[in-house]
PDB file of C-alpha atoms in Angstrom:
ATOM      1  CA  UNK X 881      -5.676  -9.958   8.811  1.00 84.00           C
ATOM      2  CA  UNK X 882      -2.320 -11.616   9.280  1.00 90.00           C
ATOM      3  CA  UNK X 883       1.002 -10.494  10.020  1.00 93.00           C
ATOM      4  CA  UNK X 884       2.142 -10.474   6.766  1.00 91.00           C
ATOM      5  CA  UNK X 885      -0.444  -8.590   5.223  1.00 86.00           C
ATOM      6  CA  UNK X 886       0.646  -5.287   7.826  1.00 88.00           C
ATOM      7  CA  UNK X 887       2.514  -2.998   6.137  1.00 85.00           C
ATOM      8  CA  UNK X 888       6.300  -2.095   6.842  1.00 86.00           C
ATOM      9  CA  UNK X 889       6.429   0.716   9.497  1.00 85.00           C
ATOM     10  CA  UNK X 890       3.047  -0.324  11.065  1.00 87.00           C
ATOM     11  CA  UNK X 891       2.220  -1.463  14.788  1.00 91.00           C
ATOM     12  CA  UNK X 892      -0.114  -4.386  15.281  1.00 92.00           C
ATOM     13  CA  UNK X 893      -1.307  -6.442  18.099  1.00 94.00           C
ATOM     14  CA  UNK X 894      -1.443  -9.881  17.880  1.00 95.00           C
ATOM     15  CA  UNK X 895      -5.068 -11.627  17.980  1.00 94.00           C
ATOM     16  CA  UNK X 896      -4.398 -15.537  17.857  1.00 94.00           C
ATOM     17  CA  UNK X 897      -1.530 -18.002  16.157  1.00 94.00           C
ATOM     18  CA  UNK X 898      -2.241 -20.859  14.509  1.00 93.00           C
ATOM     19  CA  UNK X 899      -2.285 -24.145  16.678  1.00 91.00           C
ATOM     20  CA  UNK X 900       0.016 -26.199  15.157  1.00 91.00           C
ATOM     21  CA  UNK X 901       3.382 -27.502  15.161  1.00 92.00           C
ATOM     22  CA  UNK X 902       4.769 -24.045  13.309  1.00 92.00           C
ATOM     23  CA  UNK X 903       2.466 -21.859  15.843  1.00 91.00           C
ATOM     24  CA  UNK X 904       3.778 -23.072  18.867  1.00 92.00           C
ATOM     25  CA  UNK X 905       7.678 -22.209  17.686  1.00 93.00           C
ATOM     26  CA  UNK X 906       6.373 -18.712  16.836  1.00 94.00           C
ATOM     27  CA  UNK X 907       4.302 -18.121  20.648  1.00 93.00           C
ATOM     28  CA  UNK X 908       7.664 -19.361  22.047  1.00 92.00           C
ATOM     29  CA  UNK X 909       9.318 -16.844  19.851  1.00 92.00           C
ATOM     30  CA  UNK X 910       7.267 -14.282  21.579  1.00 92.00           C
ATOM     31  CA  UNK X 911       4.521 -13.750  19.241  1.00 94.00           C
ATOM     32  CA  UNK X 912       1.809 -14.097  21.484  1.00 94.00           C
ATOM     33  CA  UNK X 913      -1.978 -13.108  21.659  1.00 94.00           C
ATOM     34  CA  UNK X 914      -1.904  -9.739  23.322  1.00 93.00           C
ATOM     35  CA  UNK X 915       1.610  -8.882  22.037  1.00 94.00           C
ATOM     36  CA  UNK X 916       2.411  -5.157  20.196  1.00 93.00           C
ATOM     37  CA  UNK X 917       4.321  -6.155  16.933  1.00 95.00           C
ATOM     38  CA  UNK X 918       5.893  -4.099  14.509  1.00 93.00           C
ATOM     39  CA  UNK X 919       6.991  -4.576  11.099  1.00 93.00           C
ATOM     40  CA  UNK X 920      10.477  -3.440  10.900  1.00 94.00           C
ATOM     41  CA  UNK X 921      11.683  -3.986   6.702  1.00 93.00           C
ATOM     42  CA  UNK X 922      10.993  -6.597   4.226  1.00 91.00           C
ATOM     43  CA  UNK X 923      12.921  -8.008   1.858  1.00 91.00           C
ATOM     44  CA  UNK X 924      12.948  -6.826  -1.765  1.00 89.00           C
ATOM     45  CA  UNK X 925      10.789  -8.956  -3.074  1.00 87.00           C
ATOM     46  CA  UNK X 926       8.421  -8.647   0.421  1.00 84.00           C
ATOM     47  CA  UNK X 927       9.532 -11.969   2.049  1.00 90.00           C
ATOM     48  CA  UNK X 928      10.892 -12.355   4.346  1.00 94.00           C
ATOM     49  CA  UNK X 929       9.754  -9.895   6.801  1.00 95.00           C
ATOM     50  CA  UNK X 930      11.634  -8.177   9.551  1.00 96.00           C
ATOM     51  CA  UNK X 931       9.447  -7.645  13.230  1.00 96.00           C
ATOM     52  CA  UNK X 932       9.947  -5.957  16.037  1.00 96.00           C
ATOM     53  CA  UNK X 933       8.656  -8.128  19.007  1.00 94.00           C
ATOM     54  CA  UNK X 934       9.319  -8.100  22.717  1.00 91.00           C
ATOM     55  CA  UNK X 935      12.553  -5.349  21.906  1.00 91.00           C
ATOM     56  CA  UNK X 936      13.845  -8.473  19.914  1.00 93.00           C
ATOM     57  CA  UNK X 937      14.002  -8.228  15.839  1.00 95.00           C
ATOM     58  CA  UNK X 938      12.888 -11.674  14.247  1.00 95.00           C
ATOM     59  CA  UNK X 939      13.028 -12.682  10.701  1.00 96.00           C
ATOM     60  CA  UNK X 940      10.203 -15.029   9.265  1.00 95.00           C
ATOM     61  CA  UNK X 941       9.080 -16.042   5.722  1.00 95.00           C
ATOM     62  CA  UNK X 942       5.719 -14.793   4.677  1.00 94.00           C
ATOM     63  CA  UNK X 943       4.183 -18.401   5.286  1.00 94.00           C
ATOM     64  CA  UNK X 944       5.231 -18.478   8.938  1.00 94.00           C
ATOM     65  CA  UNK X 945       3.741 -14.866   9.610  1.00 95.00           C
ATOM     66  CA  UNK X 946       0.160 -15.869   7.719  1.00 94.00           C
ATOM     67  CA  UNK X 947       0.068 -18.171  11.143  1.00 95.00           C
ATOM     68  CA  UNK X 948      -0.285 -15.204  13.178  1.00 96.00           C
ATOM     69  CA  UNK X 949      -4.113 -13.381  13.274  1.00 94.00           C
ATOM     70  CA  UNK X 950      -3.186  -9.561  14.228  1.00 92.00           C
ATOM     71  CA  UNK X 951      -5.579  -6.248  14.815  1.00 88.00           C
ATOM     72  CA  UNK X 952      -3.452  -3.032  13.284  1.00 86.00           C
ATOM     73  CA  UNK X 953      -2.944  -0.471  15.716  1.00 83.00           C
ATOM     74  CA  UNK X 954      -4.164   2.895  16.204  1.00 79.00           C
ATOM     75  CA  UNK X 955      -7.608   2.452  14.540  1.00 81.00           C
ATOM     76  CA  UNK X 956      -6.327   1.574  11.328  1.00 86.00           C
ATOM     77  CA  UNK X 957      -8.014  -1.018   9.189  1.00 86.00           C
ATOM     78  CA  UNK X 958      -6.784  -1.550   4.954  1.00 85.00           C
ATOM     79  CA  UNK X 959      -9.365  -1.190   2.704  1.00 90.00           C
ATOM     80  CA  UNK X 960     -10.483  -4.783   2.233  1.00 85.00           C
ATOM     81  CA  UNK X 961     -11.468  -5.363   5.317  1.00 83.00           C
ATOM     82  CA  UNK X 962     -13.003  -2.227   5.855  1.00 87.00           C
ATOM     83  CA  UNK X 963     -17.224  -2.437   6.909  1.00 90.00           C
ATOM     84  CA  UNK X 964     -19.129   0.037   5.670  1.00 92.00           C
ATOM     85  CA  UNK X 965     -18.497   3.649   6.303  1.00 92.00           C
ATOM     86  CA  UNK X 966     -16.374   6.846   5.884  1.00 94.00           C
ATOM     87  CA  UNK X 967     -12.893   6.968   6.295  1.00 94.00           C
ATOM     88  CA  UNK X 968      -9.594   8.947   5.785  1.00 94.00           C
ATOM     89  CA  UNK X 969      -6.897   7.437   3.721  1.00 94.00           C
ATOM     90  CA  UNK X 970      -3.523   7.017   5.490  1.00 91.00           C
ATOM     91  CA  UNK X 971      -1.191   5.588   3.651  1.00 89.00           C
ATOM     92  CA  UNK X 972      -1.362   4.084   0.361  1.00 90.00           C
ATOM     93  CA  UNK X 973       1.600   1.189  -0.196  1.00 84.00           C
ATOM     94  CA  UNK X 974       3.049   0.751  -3.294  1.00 83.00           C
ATOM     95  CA  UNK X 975       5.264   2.719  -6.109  1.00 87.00           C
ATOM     96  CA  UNK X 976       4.631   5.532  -8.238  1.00 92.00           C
ATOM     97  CA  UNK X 977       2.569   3.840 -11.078  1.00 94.00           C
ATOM     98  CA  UNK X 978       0.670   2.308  -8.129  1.00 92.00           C
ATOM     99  CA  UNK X 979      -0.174   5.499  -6.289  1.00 93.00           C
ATOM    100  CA  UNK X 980      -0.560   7.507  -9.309  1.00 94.00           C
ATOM    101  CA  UNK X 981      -3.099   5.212 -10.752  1.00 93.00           C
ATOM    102  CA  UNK X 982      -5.014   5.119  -7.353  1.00 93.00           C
ATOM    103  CA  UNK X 983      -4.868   8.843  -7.180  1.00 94.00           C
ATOM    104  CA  UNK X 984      -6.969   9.167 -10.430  1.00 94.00           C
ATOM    105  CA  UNK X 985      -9.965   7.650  -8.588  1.00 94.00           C
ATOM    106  CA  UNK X 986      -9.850   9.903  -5.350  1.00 94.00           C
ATOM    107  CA  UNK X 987      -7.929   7.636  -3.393  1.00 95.00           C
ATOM    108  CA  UNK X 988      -4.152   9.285  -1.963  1.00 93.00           C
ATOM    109  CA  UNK X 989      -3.272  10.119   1.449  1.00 92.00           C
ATOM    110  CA  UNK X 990      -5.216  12.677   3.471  1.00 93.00           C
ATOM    111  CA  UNK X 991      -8.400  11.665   1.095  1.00 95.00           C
ATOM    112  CA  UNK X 992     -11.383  10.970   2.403  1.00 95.00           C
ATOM    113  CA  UNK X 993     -13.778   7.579   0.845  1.00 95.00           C
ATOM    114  CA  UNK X 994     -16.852   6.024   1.944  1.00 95.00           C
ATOM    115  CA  UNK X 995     -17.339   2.307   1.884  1.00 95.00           C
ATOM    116  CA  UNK X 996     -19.953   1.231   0.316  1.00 94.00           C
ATOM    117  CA  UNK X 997     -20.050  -2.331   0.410  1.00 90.00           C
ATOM    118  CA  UNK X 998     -16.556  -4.648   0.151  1.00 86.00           C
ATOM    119  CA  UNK X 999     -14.719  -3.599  -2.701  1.00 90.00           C
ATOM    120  CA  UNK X1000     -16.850  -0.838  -4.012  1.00 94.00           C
ATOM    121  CA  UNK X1001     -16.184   3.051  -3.097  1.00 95.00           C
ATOM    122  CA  UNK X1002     -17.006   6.638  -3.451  1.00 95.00           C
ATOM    123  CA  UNK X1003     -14.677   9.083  -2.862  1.00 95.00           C
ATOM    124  CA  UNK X1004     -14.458  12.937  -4.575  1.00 94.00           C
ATOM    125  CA  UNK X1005     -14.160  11.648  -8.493  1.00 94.00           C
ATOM    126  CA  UNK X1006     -17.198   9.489  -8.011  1.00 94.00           C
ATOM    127  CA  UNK X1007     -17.694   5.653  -7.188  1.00 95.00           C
ATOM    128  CA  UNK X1008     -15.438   2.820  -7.924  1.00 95.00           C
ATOM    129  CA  UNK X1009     -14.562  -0.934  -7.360  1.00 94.00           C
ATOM    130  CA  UNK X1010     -11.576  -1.596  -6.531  1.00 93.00           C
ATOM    131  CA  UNK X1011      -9.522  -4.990  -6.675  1.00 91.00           C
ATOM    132  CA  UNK X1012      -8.606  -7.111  -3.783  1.00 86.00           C
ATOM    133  CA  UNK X1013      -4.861  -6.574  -4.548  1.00 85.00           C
ATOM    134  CA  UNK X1014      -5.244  -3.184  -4.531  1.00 90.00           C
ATOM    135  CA  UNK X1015      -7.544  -2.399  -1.749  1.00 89.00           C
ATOM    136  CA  UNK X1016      -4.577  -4.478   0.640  1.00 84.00           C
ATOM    137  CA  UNK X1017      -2.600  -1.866  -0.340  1.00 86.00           C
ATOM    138  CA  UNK X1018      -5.101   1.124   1.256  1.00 91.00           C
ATOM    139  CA  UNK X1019      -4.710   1.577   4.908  1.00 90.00           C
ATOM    140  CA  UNK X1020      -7.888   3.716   6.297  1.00 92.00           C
ATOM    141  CA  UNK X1021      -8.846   5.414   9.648  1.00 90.00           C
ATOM    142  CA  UNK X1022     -12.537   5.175  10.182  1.00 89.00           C
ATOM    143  CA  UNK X1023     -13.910   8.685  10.482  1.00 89.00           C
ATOM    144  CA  UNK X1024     -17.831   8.222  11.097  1.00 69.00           C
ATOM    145  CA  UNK X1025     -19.847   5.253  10.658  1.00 62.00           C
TER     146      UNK X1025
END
């Protein structure tokens, strides 16, 4: 995943950056493989981003953080790139109409879904495929295999 897919308020560690021109401004900016990284705010249309790097906050556009590879923290994978298996639902990023259409299908914080393959879940209210968009949006904590 990259850095700007991580949701605001989440910890990630940095995998790889991009080799390029671009990546080597970012590693000297301190965004380098190994690094903890955290995504402070985000403007109000999502970009750009606010991070929290090296006790320094840095500001980059959407196109300069897709450079970045990162792992999120603490176990936590979003839906999409989730492999098969059962999880808990921790946080589910969006608005009301978002989260309200999400939670007709099983799928709100504290819930518990099983992957089934990418993009298609079951959860309490039965199986479901879900969108790309929307399964960015899911952050998950694998609970068994």
């Amino acid at each position: 995943m990259s850095l700007s897919e991580v949701p605001v308020g989440f910890f990630a560690t940095i995998k790889s950056v991009h080799n390029s021109p671009a990546g080597a401004r970012l590693i000297s900016l301190g965004f380098i493989p190994g690094a903890s990284v955290k995504v402070v705010r985000a403007a109000p249309l999502g970009d750009p981003r606010v991070y929290n790097i090296m006790d320094k906050l840095i500001t980059l556009r959407n196109d300069d953080a897709n450079l970045i590879e990162v792992l999120l923290q603490d176990n936590l994978i979003n839906l999409s790139n989730a492999p098969r298996g059962i999880y808990s639902v921790v946080n589910v990023i969006g608005g009301r109409f978002f989260k309200d259409k999400i939670a007709q299908i099983g799928v709100e914080n504290g819930s518990i879904v099983e992957v089934i393959r990418p993009f298609l879940i079951k959860t309490n209210k039965g199986t479901f495929q879900v969108g790309r968009g929307m399964s960015g949006r899911i952050i998950l904590r694998r609970i068994e295999e």
